[in-house]
PDB file of C-alpha atoms in Angstrom:
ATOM      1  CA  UNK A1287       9.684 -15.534 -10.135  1.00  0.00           C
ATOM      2  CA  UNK A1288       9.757 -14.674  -6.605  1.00  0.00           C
ATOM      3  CA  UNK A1289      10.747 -10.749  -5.356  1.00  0.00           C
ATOM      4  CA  UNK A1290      12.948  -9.225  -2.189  1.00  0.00           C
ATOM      5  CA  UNK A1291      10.894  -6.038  -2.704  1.00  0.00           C
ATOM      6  CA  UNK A1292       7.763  -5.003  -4.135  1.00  0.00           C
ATOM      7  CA  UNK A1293       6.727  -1.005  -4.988  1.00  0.00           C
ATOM      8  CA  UNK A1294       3.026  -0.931  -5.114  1.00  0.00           C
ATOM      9  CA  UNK A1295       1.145   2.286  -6.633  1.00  0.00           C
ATOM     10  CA  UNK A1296      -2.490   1.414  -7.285  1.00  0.00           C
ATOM     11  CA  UNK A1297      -4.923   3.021  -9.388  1.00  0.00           C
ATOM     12  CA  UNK A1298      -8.184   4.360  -7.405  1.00  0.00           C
ATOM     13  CA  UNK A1299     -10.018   3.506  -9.796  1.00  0.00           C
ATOM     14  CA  UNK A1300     -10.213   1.309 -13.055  1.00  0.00           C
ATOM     15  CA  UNK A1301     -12.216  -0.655 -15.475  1.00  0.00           C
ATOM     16  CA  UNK A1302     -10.511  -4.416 -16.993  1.00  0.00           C
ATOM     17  CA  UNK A1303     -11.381  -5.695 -20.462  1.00  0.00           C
ATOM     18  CA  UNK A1304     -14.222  -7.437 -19.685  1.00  0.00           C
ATOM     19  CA  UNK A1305     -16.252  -4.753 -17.636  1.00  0.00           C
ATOM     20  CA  UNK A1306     -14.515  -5.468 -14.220  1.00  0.00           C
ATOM     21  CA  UNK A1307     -14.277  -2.957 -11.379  1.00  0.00           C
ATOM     22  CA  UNK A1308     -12.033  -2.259  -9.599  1.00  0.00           C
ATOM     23  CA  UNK A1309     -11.900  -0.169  -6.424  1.00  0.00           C
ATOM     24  CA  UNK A1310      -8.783   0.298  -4.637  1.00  0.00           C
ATOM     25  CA  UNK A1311     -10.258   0.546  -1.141  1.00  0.00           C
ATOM     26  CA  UNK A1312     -12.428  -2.568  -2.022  1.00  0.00           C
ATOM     27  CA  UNK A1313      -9.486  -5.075  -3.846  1.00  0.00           C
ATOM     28  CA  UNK A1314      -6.234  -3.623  -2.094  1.00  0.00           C
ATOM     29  CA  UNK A1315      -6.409  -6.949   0.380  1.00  0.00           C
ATOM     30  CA  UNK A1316      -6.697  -9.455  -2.622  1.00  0.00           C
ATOM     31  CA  UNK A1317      -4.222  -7.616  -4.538  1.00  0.00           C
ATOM     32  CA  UNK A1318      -1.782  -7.965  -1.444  1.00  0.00           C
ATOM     33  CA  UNK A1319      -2.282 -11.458  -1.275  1.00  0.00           C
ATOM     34  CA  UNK A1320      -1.134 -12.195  -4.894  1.00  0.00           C
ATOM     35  CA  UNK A1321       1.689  -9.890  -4.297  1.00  0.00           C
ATOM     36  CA  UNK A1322       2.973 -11.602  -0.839  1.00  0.00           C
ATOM     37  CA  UNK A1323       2.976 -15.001  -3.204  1.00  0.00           C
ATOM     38  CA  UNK A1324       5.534 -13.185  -5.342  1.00  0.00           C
ATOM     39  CA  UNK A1325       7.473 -12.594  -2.590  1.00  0.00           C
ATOM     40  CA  UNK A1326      10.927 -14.703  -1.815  1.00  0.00           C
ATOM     41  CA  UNK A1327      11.210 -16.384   1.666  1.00  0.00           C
ATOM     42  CA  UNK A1328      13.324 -13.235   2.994  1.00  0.00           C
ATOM     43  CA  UNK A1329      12.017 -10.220   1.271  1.00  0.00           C
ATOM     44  CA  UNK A1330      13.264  -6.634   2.449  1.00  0.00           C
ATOM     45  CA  UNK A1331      10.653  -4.243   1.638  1.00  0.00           C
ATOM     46  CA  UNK A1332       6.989  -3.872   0.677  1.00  0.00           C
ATOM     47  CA  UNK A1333       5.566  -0.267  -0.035  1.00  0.00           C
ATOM     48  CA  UNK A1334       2.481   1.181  -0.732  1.00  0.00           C
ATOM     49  CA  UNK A1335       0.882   4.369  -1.961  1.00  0.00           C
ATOM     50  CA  UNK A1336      -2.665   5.050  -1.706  1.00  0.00           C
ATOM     51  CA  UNK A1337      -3.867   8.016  -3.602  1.00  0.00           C
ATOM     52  CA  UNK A1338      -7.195   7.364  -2.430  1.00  0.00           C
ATOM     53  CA  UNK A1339      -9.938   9.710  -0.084  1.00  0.00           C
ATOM     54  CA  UNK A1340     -11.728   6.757   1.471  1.00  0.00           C
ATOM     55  CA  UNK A1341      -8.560   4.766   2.569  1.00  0.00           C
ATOM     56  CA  UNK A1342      -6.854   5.774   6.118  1.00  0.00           C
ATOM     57  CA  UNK A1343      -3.032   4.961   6.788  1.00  0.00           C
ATOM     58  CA  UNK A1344      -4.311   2.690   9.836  1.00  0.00           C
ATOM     59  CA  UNK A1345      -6.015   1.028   6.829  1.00  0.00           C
ATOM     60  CA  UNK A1346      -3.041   0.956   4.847  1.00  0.00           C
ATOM     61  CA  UNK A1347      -1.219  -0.273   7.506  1.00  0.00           C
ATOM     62  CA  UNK A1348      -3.485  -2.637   9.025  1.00  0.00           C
ATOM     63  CA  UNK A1349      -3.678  -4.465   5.485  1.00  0.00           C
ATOM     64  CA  UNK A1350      -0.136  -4.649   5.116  1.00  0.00           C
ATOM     65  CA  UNK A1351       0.417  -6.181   8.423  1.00  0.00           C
ATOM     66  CA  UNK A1352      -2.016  -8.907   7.471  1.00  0.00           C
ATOM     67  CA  UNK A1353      -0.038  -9.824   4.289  1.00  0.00           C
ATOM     68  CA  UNK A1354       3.574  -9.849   6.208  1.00  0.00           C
ATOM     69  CA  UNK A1355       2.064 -11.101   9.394  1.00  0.00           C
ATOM     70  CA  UNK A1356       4.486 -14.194   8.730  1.00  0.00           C
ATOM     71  CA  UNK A1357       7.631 -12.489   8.064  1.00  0.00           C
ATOM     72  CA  UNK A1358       9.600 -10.844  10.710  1.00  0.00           C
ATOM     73  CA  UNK A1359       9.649  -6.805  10.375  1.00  0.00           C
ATOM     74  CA  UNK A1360       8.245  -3.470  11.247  1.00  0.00           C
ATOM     75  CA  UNK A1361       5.363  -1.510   9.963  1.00  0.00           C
ATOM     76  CA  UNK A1362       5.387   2.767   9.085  1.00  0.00           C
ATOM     77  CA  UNK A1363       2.753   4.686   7.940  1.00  0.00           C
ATOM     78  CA  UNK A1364       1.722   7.877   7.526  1.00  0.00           C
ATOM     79  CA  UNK A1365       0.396  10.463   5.074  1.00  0.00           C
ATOM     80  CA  UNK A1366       2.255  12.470   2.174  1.00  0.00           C
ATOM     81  CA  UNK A1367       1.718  15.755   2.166  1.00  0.00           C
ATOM     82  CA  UNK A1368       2.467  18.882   0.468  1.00  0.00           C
ATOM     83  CA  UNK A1369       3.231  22.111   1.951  1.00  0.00           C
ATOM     84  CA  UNK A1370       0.916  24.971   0.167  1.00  0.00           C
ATOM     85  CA  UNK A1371       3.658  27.941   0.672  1.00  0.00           C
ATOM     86  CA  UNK A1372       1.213  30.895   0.761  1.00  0.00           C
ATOM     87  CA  UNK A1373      -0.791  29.642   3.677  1.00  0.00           C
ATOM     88  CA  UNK A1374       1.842  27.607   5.377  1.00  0.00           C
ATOM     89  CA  UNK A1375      -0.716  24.904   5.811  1.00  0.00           C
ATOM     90  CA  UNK A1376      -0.444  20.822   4.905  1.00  0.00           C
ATOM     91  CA  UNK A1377      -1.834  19.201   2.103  1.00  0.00           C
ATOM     92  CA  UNK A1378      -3.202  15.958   2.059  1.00  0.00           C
ATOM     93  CA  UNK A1379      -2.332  13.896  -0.989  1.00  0.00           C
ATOM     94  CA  UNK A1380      -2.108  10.493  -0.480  1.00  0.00           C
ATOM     95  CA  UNK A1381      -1.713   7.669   2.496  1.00  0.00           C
ATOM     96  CA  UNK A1382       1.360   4.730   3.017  1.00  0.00           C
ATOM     97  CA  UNK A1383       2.584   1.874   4.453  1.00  0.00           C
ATOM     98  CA  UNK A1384       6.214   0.397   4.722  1.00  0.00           C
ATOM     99  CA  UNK A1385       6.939  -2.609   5.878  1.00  0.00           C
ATOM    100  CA  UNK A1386      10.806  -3.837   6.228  1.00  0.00           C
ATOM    101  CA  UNK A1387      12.762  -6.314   7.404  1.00  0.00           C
ATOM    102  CA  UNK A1388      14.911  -4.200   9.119  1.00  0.00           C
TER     103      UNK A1388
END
């Protein structure tokens, strides 16, 4: 089955049946490779949310630019953040990329 648009949300961190690690700053790149052979021949949309300290939007982005490099599209990314009210100051909480065909 072949997708116009994939949501990605990876764990940071995670164990498989058989003892396998995985480490979201350390597999995102194979993971996007099995996702960009679900893709269809004109997909829309990729996203991705990193909830992760070690991982940088430029790394994020970078990444995600490798796995679309053959479509034709644009790249965003950025960080999410939370405003703490009291202190009027920015939280960090996680890193993205967006890439569309638009």
């Amino acid at each position: 089955m072949k997708y116009d648009g994939i949501i990605l949300d990876p764990p940071k961190f995670g164990r498989g049946p058989k003892g396998e690690v995985w480490e979201v700053y350390k597999s995102l790149p194979s993971l996007l490779d099995m996702c960009r052979a679900c893709l269809s021949d004109n997909p829309l949309f990729v996203i991705v949310t990193v909830y992760a300290v070690r991982a940088s939007a430029i790394h994020i982005a970078q990444a995600m630019d490798e796995m679309m490099k053959r479509y034709k599209g644009n790249i965003d990314s950025g960080e999410l953040v939370t405003r703490e009210t009291s202190a009027n100051r920015l939280l960090s909480q996680a890193v993205y990329a967006r890439w569309s065909s638009k």
